PDB file of C-alpha atoms and ligand atoms in Angstrom:
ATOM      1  CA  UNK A1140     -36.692 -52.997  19.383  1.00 53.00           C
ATOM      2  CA  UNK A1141     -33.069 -53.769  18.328  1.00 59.00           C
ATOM      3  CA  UNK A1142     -30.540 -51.362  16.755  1.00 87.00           C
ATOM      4  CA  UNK A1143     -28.621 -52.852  14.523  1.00 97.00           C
ATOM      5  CA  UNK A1144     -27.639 -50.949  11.995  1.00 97.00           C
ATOM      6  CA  UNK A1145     -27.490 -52.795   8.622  1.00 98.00           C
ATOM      7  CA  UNK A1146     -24.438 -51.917   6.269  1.00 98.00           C
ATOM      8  CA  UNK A1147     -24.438 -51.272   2.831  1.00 98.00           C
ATOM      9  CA  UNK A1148     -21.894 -52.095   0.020  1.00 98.00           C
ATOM     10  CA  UNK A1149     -20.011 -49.066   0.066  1.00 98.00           C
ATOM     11  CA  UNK A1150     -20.232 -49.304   4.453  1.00 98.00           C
ATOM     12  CA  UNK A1151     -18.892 -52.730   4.013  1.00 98.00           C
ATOM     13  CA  UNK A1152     -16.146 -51.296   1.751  1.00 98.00           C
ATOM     14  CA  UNK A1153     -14.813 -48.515   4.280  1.00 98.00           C
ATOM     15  CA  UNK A1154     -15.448 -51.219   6.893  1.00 99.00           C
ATOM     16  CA  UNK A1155     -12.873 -53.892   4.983  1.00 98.00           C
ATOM     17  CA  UNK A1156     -10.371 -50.803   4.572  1.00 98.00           C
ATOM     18  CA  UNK A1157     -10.042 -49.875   8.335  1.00 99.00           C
ATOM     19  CA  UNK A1158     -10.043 -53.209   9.605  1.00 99.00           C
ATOM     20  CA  UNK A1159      -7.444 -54.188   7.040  1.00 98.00           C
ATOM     21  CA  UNK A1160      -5.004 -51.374   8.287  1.00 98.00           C
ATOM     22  CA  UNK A1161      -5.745 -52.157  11.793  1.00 99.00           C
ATOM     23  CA  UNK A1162      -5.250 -55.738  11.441  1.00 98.00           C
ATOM     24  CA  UNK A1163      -1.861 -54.682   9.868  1.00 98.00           C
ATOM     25  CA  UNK A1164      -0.483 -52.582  12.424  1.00 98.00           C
ATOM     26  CA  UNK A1165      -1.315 -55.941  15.001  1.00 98.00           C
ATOM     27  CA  UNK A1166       0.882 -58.063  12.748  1.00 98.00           C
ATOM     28  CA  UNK A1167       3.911 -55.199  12.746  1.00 98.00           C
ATOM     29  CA  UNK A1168       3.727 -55.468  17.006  1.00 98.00           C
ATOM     30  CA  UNK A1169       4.897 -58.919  17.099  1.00 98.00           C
ATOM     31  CA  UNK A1170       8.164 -58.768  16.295  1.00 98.00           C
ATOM     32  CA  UNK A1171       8.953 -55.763  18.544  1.00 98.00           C
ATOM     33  CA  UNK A1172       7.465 -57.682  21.534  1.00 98.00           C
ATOM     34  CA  UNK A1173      10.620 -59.141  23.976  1.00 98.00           C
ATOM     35  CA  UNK A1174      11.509 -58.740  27.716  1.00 98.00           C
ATOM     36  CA  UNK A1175      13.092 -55.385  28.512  1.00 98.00           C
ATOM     37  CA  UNK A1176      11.120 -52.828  26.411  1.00 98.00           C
ATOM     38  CA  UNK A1177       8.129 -51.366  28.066  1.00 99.00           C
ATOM     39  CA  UNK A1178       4.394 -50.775  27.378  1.00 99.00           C
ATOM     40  CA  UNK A1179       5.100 -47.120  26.237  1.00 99.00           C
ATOM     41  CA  UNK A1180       7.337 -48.048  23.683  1.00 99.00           C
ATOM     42  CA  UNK A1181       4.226 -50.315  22.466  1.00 99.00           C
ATOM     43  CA  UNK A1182       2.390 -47.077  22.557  1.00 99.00           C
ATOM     44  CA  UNK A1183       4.766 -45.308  20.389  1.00 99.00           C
ATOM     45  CA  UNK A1184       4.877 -47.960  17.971  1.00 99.00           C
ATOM     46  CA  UNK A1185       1.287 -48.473  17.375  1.00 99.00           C
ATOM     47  CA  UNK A1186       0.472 -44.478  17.537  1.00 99.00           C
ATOM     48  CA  UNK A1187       3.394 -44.216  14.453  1.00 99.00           C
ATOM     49  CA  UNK A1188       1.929 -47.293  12.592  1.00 99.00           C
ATOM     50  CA  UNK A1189      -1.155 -45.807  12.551  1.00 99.00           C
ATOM     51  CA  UNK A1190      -0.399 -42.314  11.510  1.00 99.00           C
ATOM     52  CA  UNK A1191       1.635 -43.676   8.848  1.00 98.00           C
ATOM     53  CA  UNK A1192      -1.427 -45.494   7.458  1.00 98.00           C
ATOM     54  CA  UNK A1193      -3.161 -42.107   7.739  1.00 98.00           C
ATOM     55  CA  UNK A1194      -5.444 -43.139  10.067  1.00 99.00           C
ATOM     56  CA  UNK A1195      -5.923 -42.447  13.942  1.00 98.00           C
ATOM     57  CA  UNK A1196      -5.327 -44.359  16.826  1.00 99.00           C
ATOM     58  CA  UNK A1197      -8.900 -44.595  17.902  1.00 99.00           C
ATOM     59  CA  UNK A1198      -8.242 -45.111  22.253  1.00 99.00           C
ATOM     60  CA  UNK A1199      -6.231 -41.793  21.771  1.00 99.00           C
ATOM     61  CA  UNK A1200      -8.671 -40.151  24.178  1.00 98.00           C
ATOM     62  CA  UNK A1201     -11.641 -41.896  24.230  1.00 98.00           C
ATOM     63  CA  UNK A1202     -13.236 -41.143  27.194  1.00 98.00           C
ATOM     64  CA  UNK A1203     -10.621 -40.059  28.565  1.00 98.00           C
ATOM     65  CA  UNK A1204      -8.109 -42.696  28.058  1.00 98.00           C
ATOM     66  CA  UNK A1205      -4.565 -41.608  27.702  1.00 98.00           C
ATOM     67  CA  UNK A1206      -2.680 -43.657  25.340  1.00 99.00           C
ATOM     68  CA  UNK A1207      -3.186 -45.086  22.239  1.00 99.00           C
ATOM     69  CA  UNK A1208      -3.327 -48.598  22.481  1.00 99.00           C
ATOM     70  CA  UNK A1209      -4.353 -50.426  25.340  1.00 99.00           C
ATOM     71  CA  UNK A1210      -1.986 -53.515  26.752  1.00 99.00           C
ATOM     72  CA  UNK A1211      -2.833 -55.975  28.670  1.00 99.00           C
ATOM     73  CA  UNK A1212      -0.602 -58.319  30.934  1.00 99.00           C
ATOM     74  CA  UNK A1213      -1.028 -61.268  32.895  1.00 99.00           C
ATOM     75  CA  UNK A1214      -4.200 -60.476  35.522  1.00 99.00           C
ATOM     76  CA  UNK A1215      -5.029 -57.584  33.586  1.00 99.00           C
ATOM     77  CA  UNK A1216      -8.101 -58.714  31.814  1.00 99.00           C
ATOM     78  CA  UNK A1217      -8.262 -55.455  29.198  1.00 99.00           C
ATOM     79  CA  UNK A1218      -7.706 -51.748  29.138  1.00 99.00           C
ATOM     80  CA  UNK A1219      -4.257 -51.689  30.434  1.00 99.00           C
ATOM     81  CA  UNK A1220      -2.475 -48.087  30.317  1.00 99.00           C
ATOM     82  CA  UNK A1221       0.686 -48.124  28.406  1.00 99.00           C
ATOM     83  CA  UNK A1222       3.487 -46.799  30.303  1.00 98.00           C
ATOM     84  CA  UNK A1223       7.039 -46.455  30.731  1.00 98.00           C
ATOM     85  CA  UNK A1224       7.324 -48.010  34.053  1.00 98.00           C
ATOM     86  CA  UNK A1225       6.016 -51.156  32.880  1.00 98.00           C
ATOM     87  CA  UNK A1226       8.684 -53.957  31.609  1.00 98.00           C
ATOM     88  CA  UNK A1227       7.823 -56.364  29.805  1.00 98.00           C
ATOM     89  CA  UNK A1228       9.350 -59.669  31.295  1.00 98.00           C
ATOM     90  CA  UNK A1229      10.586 -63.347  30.195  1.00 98.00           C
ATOM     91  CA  UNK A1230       7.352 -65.538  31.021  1.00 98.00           C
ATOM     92  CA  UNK A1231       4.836 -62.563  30.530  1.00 98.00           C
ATOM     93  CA  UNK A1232       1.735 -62.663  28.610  1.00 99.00           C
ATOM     94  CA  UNK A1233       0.439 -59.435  27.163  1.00 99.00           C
ATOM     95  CA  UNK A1234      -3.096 -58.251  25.481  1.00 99.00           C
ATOM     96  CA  UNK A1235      -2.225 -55.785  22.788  1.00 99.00           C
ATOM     97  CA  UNK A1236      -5.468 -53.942  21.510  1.00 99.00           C
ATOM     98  CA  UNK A1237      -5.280 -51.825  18.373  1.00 99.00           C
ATOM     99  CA  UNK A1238      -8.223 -49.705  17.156  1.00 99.00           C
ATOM    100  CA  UNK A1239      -8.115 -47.499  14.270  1.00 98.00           C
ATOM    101  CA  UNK A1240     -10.407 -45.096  12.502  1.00 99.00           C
ATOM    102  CA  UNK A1241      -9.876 -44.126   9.103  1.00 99.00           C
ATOM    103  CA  UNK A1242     -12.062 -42.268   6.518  1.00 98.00           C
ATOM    104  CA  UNK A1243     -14.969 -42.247   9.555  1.00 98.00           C
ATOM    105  CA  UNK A1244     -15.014 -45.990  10.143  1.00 98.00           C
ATOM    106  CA  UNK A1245     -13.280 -47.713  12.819  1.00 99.00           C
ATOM    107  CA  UNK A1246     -11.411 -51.326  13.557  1.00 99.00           C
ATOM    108  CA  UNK A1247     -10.720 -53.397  16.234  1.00 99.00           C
ATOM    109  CA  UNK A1248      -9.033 -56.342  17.020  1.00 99.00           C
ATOM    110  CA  UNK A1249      -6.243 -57.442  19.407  1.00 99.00           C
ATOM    111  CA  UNK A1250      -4.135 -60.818  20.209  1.00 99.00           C
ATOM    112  CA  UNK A1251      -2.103 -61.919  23.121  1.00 99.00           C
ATOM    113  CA  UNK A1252       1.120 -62.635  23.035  1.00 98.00           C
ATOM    114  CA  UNK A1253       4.041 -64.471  24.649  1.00 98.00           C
ATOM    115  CA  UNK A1254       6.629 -63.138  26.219  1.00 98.00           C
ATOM    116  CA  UNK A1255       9.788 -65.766  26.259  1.00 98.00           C
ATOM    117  CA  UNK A1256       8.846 -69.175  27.291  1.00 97.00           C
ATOM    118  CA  UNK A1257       5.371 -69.128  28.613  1.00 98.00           C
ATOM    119  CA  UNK A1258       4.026 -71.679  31.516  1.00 98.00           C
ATOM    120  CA  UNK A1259       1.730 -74.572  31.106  1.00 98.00           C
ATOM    121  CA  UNK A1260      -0.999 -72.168  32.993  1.00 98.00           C
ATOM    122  CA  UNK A1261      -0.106 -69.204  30.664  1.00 98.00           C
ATOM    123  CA  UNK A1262      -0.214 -70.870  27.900  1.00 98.00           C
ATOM    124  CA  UNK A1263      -3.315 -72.949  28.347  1.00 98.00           C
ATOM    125  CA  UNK A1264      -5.732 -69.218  29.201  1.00 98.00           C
ATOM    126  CA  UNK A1265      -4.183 -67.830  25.709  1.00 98.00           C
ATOM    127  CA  UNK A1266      -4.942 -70.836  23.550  1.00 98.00           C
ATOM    128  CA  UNK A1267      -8.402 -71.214  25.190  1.00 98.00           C
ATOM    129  CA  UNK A1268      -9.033 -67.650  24.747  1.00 98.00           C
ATOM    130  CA  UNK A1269      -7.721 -68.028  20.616  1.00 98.00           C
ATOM    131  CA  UNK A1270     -10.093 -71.027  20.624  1.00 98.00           C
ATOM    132  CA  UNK A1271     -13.187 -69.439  21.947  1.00 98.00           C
ATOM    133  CA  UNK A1272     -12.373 -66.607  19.333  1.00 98.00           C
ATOM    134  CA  UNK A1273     -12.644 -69.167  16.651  1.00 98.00           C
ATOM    135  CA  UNK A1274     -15.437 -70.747  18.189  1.00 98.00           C
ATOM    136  CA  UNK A1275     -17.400 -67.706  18.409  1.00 99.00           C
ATOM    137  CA  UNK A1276     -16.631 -66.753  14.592  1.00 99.00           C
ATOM    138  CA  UNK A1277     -17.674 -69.810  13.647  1.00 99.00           C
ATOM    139  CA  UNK A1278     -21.096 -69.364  15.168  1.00 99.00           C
ATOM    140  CA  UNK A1279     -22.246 -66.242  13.003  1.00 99.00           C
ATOM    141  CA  UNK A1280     -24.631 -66.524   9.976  1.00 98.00           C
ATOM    142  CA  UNK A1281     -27.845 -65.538   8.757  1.00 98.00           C
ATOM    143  CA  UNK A1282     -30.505 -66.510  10.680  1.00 98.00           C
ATOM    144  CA  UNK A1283     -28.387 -67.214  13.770  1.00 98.00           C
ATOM    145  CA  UNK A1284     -28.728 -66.125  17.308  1.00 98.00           C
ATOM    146  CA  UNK A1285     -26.539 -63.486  18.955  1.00 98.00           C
ATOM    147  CA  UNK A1286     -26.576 -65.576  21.783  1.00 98.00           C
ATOM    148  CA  UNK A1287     -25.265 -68.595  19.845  1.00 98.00           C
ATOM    149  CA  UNK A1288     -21.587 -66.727  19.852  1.00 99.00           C
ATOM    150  CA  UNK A1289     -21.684 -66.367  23.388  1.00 99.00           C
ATOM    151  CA  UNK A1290     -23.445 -69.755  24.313  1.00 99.00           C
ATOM    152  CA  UNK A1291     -20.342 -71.516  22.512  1.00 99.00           C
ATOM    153  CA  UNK A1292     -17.517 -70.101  23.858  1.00 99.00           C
ATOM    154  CA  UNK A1293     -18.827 -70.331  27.365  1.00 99.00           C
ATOM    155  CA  UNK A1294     -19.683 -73.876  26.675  1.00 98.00           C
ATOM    156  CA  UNK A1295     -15.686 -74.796  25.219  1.00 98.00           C
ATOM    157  CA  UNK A1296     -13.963 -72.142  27.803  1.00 99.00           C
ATOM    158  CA  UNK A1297     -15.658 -73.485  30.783  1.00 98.00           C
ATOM    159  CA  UNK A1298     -15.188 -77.139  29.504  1.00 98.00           C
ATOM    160  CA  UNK A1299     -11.588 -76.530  29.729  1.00 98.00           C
ATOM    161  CA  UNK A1300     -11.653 -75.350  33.248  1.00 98.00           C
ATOM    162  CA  UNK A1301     -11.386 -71.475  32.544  1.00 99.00           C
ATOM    163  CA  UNK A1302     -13.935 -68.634  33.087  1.00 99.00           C
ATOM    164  CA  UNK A1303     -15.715 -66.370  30.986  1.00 99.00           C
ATOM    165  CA  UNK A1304     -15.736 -62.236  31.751  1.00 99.00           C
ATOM    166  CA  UNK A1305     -19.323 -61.148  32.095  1.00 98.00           C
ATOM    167  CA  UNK A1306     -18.306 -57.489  32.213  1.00 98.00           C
ATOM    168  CA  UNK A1307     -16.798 -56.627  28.822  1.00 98.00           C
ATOM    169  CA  UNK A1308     -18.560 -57.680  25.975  1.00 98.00           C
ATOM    170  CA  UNK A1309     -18.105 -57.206  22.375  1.00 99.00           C
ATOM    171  CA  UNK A1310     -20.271 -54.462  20.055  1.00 98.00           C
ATOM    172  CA  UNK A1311     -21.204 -53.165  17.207  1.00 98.00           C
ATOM    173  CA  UNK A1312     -18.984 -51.194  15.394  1.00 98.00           C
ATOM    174  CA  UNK A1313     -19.086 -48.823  11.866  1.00 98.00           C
ATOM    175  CA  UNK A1314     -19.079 -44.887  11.750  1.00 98.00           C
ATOM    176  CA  UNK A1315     -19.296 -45.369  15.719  1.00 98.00           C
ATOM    177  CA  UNK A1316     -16.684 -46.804  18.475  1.00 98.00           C
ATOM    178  CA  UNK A1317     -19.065 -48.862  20.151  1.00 98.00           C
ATOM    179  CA  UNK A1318     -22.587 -49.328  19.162  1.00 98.00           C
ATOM    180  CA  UNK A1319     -25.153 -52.264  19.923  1.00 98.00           C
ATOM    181  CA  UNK A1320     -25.846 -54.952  19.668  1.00 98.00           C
ATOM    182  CA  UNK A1321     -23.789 -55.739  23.233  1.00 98.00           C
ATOM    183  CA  UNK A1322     -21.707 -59.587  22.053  1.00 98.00           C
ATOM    184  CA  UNK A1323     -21.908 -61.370  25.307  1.00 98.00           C
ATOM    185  CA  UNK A1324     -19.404 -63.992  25.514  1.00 98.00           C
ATOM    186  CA  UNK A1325     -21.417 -65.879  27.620  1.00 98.00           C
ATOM    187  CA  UNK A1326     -25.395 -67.146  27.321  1.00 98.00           C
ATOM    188  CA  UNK A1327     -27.888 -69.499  26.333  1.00 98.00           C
ATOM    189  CA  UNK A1328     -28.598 -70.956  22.755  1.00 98.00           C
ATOM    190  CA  UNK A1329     -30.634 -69.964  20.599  1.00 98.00           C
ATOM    191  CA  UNK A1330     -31.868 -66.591  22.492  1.00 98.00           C
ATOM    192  CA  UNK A1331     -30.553 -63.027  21.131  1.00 98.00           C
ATOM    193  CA  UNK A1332     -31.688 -61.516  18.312  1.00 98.00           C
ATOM    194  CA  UNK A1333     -31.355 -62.901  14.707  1.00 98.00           C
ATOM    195  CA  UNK A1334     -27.987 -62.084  12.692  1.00 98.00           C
ATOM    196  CA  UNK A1335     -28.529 -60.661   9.420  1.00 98.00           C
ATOM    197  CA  UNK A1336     -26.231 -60.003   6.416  1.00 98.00           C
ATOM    198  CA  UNK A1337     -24.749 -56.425   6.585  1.00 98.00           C
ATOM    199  CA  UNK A1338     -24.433 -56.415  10.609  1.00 98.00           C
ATOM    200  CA  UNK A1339     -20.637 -55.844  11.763  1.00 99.00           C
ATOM    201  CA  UNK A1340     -19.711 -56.294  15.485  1.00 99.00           C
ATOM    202  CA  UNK A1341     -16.386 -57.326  17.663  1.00 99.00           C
ATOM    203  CA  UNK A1342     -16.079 -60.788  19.069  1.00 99.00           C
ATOM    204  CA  UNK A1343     -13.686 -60.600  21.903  1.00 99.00           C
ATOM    205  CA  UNK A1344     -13.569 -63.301  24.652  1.00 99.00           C
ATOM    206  CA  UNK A1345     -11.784 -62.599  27.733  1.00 99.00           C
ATOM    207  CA  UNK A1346     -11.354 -65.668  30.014  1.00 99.00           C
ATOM    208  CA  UNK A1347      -9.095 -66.040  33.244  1.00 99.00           C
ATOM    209  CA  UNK A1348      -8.046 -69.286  34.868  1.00 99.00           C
ATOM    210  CA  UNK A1349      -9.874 -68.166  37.827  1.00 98.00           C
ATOM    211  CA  UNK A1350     -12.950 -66.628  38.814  1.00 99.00           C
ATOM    212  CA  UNK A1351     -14.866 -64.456  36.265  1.00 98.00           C
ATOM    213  CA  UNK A1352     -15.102 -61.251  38.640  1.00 98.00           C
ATOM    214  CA  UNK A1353     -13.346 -58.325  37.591  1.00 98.00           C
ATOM    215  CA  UNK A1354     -12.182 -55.383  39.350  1.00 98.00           C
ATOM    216  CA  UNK A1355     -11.027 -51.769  37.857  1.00 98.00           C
ATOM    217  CA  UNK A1356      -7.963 -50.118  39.556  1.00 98.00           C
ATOM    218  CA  UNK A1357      -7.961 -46.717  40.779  1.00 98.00           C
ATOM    219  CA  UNK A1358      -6.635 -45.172  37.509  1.00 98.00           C
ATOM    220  CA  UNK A1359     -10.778 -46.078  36.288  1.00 98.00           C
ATOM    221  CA  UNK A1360      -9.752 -48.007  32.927  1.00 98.00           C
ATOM    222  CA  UNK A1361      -7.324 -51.288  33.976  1.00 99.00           C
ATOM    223  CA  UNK A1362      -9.515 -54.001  34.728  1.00 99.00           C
ATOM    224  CA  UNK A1363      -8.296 -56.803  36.627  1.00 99.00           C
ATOM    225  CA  UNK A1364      -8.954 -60.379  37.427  1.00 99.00           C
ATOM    226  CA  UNK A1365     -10.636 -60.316  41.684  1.00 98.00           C
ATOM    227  CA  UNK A1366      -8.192 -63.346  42.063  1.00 99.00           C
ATOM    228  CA  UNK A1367      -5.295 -62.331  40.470  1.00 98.00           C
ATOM    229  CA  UNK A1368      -5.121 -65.365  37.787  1.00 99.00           C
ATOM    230  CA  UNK A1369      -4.008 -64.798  34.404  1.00 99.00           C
ATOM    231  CA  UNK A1370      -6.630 -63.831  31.804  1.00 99.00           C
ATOM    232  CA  UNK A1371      -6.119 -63.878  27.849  1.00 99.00           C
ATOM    233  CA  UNK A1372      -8.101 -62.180  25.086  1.00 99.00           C
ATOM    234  CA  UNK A1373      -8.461 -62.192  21.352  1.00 99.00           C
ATOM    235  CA  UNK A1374     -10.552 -60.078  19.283  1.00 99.00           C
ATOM    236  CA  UNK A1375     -12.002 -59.891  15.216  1.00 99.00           C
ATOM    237  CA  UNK A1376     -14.299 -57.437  14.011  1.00 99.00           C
ATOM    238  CA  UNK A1377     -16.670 -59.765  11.869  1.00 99.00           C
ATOM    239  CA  UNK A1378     -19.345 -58.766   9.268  1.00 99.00           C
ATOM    240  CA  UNK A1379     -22.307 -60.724   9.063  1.00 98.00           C
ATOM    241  CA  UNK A1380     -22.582 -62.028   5.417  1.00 98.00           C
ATOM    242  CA  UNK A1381     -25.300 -63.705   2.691  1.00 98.00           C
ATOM    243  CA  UNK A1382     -23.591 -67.502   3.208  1.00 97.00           C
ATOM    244  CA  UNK A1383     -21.721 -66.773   6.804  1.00 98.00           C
ATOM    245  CA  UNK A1384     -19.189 -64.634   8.032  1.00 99.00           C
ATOM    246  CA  UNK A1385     -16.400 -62.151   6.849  1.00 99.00           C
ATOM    247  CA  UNK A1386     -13.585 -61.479   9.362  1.00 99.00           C
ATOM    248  CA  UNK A1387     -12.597 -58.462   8.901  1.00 99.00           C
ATOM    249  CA  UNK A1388      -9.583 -58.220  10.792  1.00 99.00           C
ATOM    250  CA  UNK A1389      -8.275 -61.713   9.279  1.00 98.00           C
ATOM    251  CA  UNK A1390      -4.397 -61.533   9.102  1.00 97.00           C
ATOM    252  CA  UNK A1391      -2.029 -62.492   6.098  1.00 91.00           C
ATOM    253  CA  UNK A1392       0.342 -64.571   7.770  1.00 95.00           C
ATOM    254  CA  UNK A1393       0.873 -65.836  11.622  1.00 97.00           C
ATOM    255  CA  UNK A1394       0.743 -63.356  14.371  1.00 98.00           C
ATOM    256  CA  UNK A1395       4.782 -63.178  15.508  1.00 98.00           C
ATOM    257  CA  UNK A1396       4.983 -64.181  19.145  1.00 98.00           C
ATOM    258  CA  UNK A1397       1.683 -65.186  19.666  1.00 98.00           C
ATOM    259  CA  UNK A1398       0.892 -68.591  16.970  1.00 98.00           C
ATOM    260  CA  UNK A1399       3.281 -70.244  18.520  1.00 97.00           C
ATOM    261  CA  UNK A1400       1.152 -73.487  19.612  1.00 97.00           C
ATOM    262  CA  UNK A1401      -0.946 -73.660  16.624  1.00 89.00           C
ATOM    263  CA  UNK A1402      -1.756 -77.827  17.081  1.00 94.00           C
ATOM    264  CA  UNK A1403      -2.676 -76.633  21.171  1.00 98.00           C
ATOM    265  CA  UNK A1404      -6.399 -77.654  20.409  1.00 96.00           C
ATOM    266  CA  UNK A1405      -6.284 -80.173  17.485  1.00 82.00           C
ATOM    267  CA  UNK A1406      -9.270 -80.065  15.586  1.00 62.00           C
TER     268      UNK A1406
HETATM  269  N1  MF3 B1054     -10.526 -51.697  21.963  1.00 50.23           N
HETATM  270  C1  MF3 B1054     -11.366 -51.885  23.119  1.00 50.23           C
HETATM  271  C2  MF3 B1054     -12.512 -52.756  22.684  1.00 50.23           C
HETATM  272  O1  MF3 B1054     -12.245 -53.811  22.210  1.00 50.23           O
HETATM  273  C3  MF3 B1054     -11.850 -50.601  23.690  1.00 50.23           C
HETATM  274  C4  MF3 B1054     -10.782 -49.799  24.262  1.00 50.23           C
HETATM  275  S1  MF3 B1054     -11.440 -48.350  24.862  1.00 50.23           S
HETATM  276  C5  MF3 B1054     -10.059 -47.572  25.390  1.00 50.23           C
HETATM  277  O2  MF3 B1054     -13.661 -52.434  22.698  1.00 50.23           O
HETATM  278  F1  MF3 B1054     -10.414 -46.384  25.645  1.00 50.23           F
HETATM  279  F2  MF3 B1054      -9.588 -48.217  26.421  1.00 50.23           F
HETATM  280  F3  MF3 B1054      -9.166 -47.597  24.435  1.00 50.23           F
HETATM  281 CO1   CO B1055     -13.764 -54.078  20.795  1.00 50.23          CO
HETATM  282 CO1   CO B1056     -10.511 -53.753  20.994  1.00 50.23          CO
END
């Protein structure tokens, strides 16, 4: 028996609202993002931006994580702990992972950025990762299989050499944080249940250049690639609609410091 909760019109309304603001808060990070500041002063930033949109910073807490924003670099595949010791640095790439909750409903969706001039290796996980995003999104209708969205960006990332995590996946999402169904980012065709107009759930790939094994450090929450290789992530919240798919978290204009490569994957 599955679940899914089914939105209604006014849902779907408080649903566009949050993810709007949280979207917008992603697109303000950009341009702070350089070498020399650290992961805290991320924190701060996205903790302010939020409050100012009167809404919450939704990690704040959460079982028991500390900060409000979680950031991501290199190896770290997600749930990286802001923090003052940590300097950003010329080269770096960096997962930055805003959730908000406003009015009851919460929003989620994070990008990775560059840090200076990124290597051919960096740069190849983060536009594979951006890829299998879009690959993903473009998966979801009426009718389709969950499993379709995680059958296709396996199929692409491992086609290009990369990995797929197994152990984060993506969720539904509404009056709750993280609520079924589980979005596995990796699986067979046309298994999973059937998507139906009203459903809204993350899509958020992680893939590493490596192995897909991940490992969480002693703090409990940064998860890490086994074999240290760079890992990239990007992540919508999408609603499931009559004729396809609504991203919720779509931005206005180009993320600052990470669309950088936008003809990487020519399609
Ligand atoms: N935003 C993450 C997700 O995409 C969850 C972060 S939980 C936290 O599901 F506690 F680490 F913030
Ligand atoms: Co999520
Ligand atoms: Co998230």
């Amino acid at each position: 028996m599955s679940s899914v909760e089914i939105k209604g019109e006014r849902e779907i309304s408080m649903m566009r609202e949050v993810c709007r603001l949280a979207a917008g808060t992603l697109e303000r990070v950009g341009p702070m993002l350089r070498a020399g500041i650290t992961t805290q002063e991320i924190n701060d930033f996205v903790h302010a931006d939020t409050l100012k949109l009167g809404a919450r910073p939704a990690p704040l807490n959460y079982r028991g994580f500390p900060k409000s924003v979680c950031t991501s670099i290199n190896e770290v595949v997600c749930h990286g702990i802001p923090s003052p010791k940590r300097v950003l640095k010329d080269g770096d790439i960096i997962n930055v992972d805003v959730t908000h909750l406003y009015k009851g409903y919460f929003g989620d969706t994070s990008a990775t950025f560059y840090i200076g001039e990124p290597s051919p290796e960096a740069k190849k996980i983060v536009e594979v990762a951006r890829k299998s995003l879009e690959l993903g999104i473009a998966q979801v209708k009426p009718g389709a299989r969950l499993g379709d969205i995680g059958a296709a960006i396996q199929e692409f990332a491992e086609g290009q050499g990369c990995s797929v995590v197994r152990d984060f996946v993506g969720h539904g999402i509404g009056r709750t944080f993280h609520s079924d169904p589980q979005v596995k980012h990796y699986g067979q065709w046309g298994t999973g249940i059937r998507l139906r107009a009203g459903m809204t759930f993350t899509i958020e790939p992680m893939v590493n250049v490596g192995g897909y094994e991940v490992e969480v450090l002693e703090d409990d929450w940064t998860a890490v690639t086994k074999d240290g290789s760079l890992s990239a992530q990007f992540e919508h919240t999408v609603l499931v609609t009559p004729d396809g798919v609504e991203v919720l978290t779509r931005r206005e204009s180009p993320l600052v410091a990470s669309e950088l490569y936008a003809n990487y994957f020519a399609s």
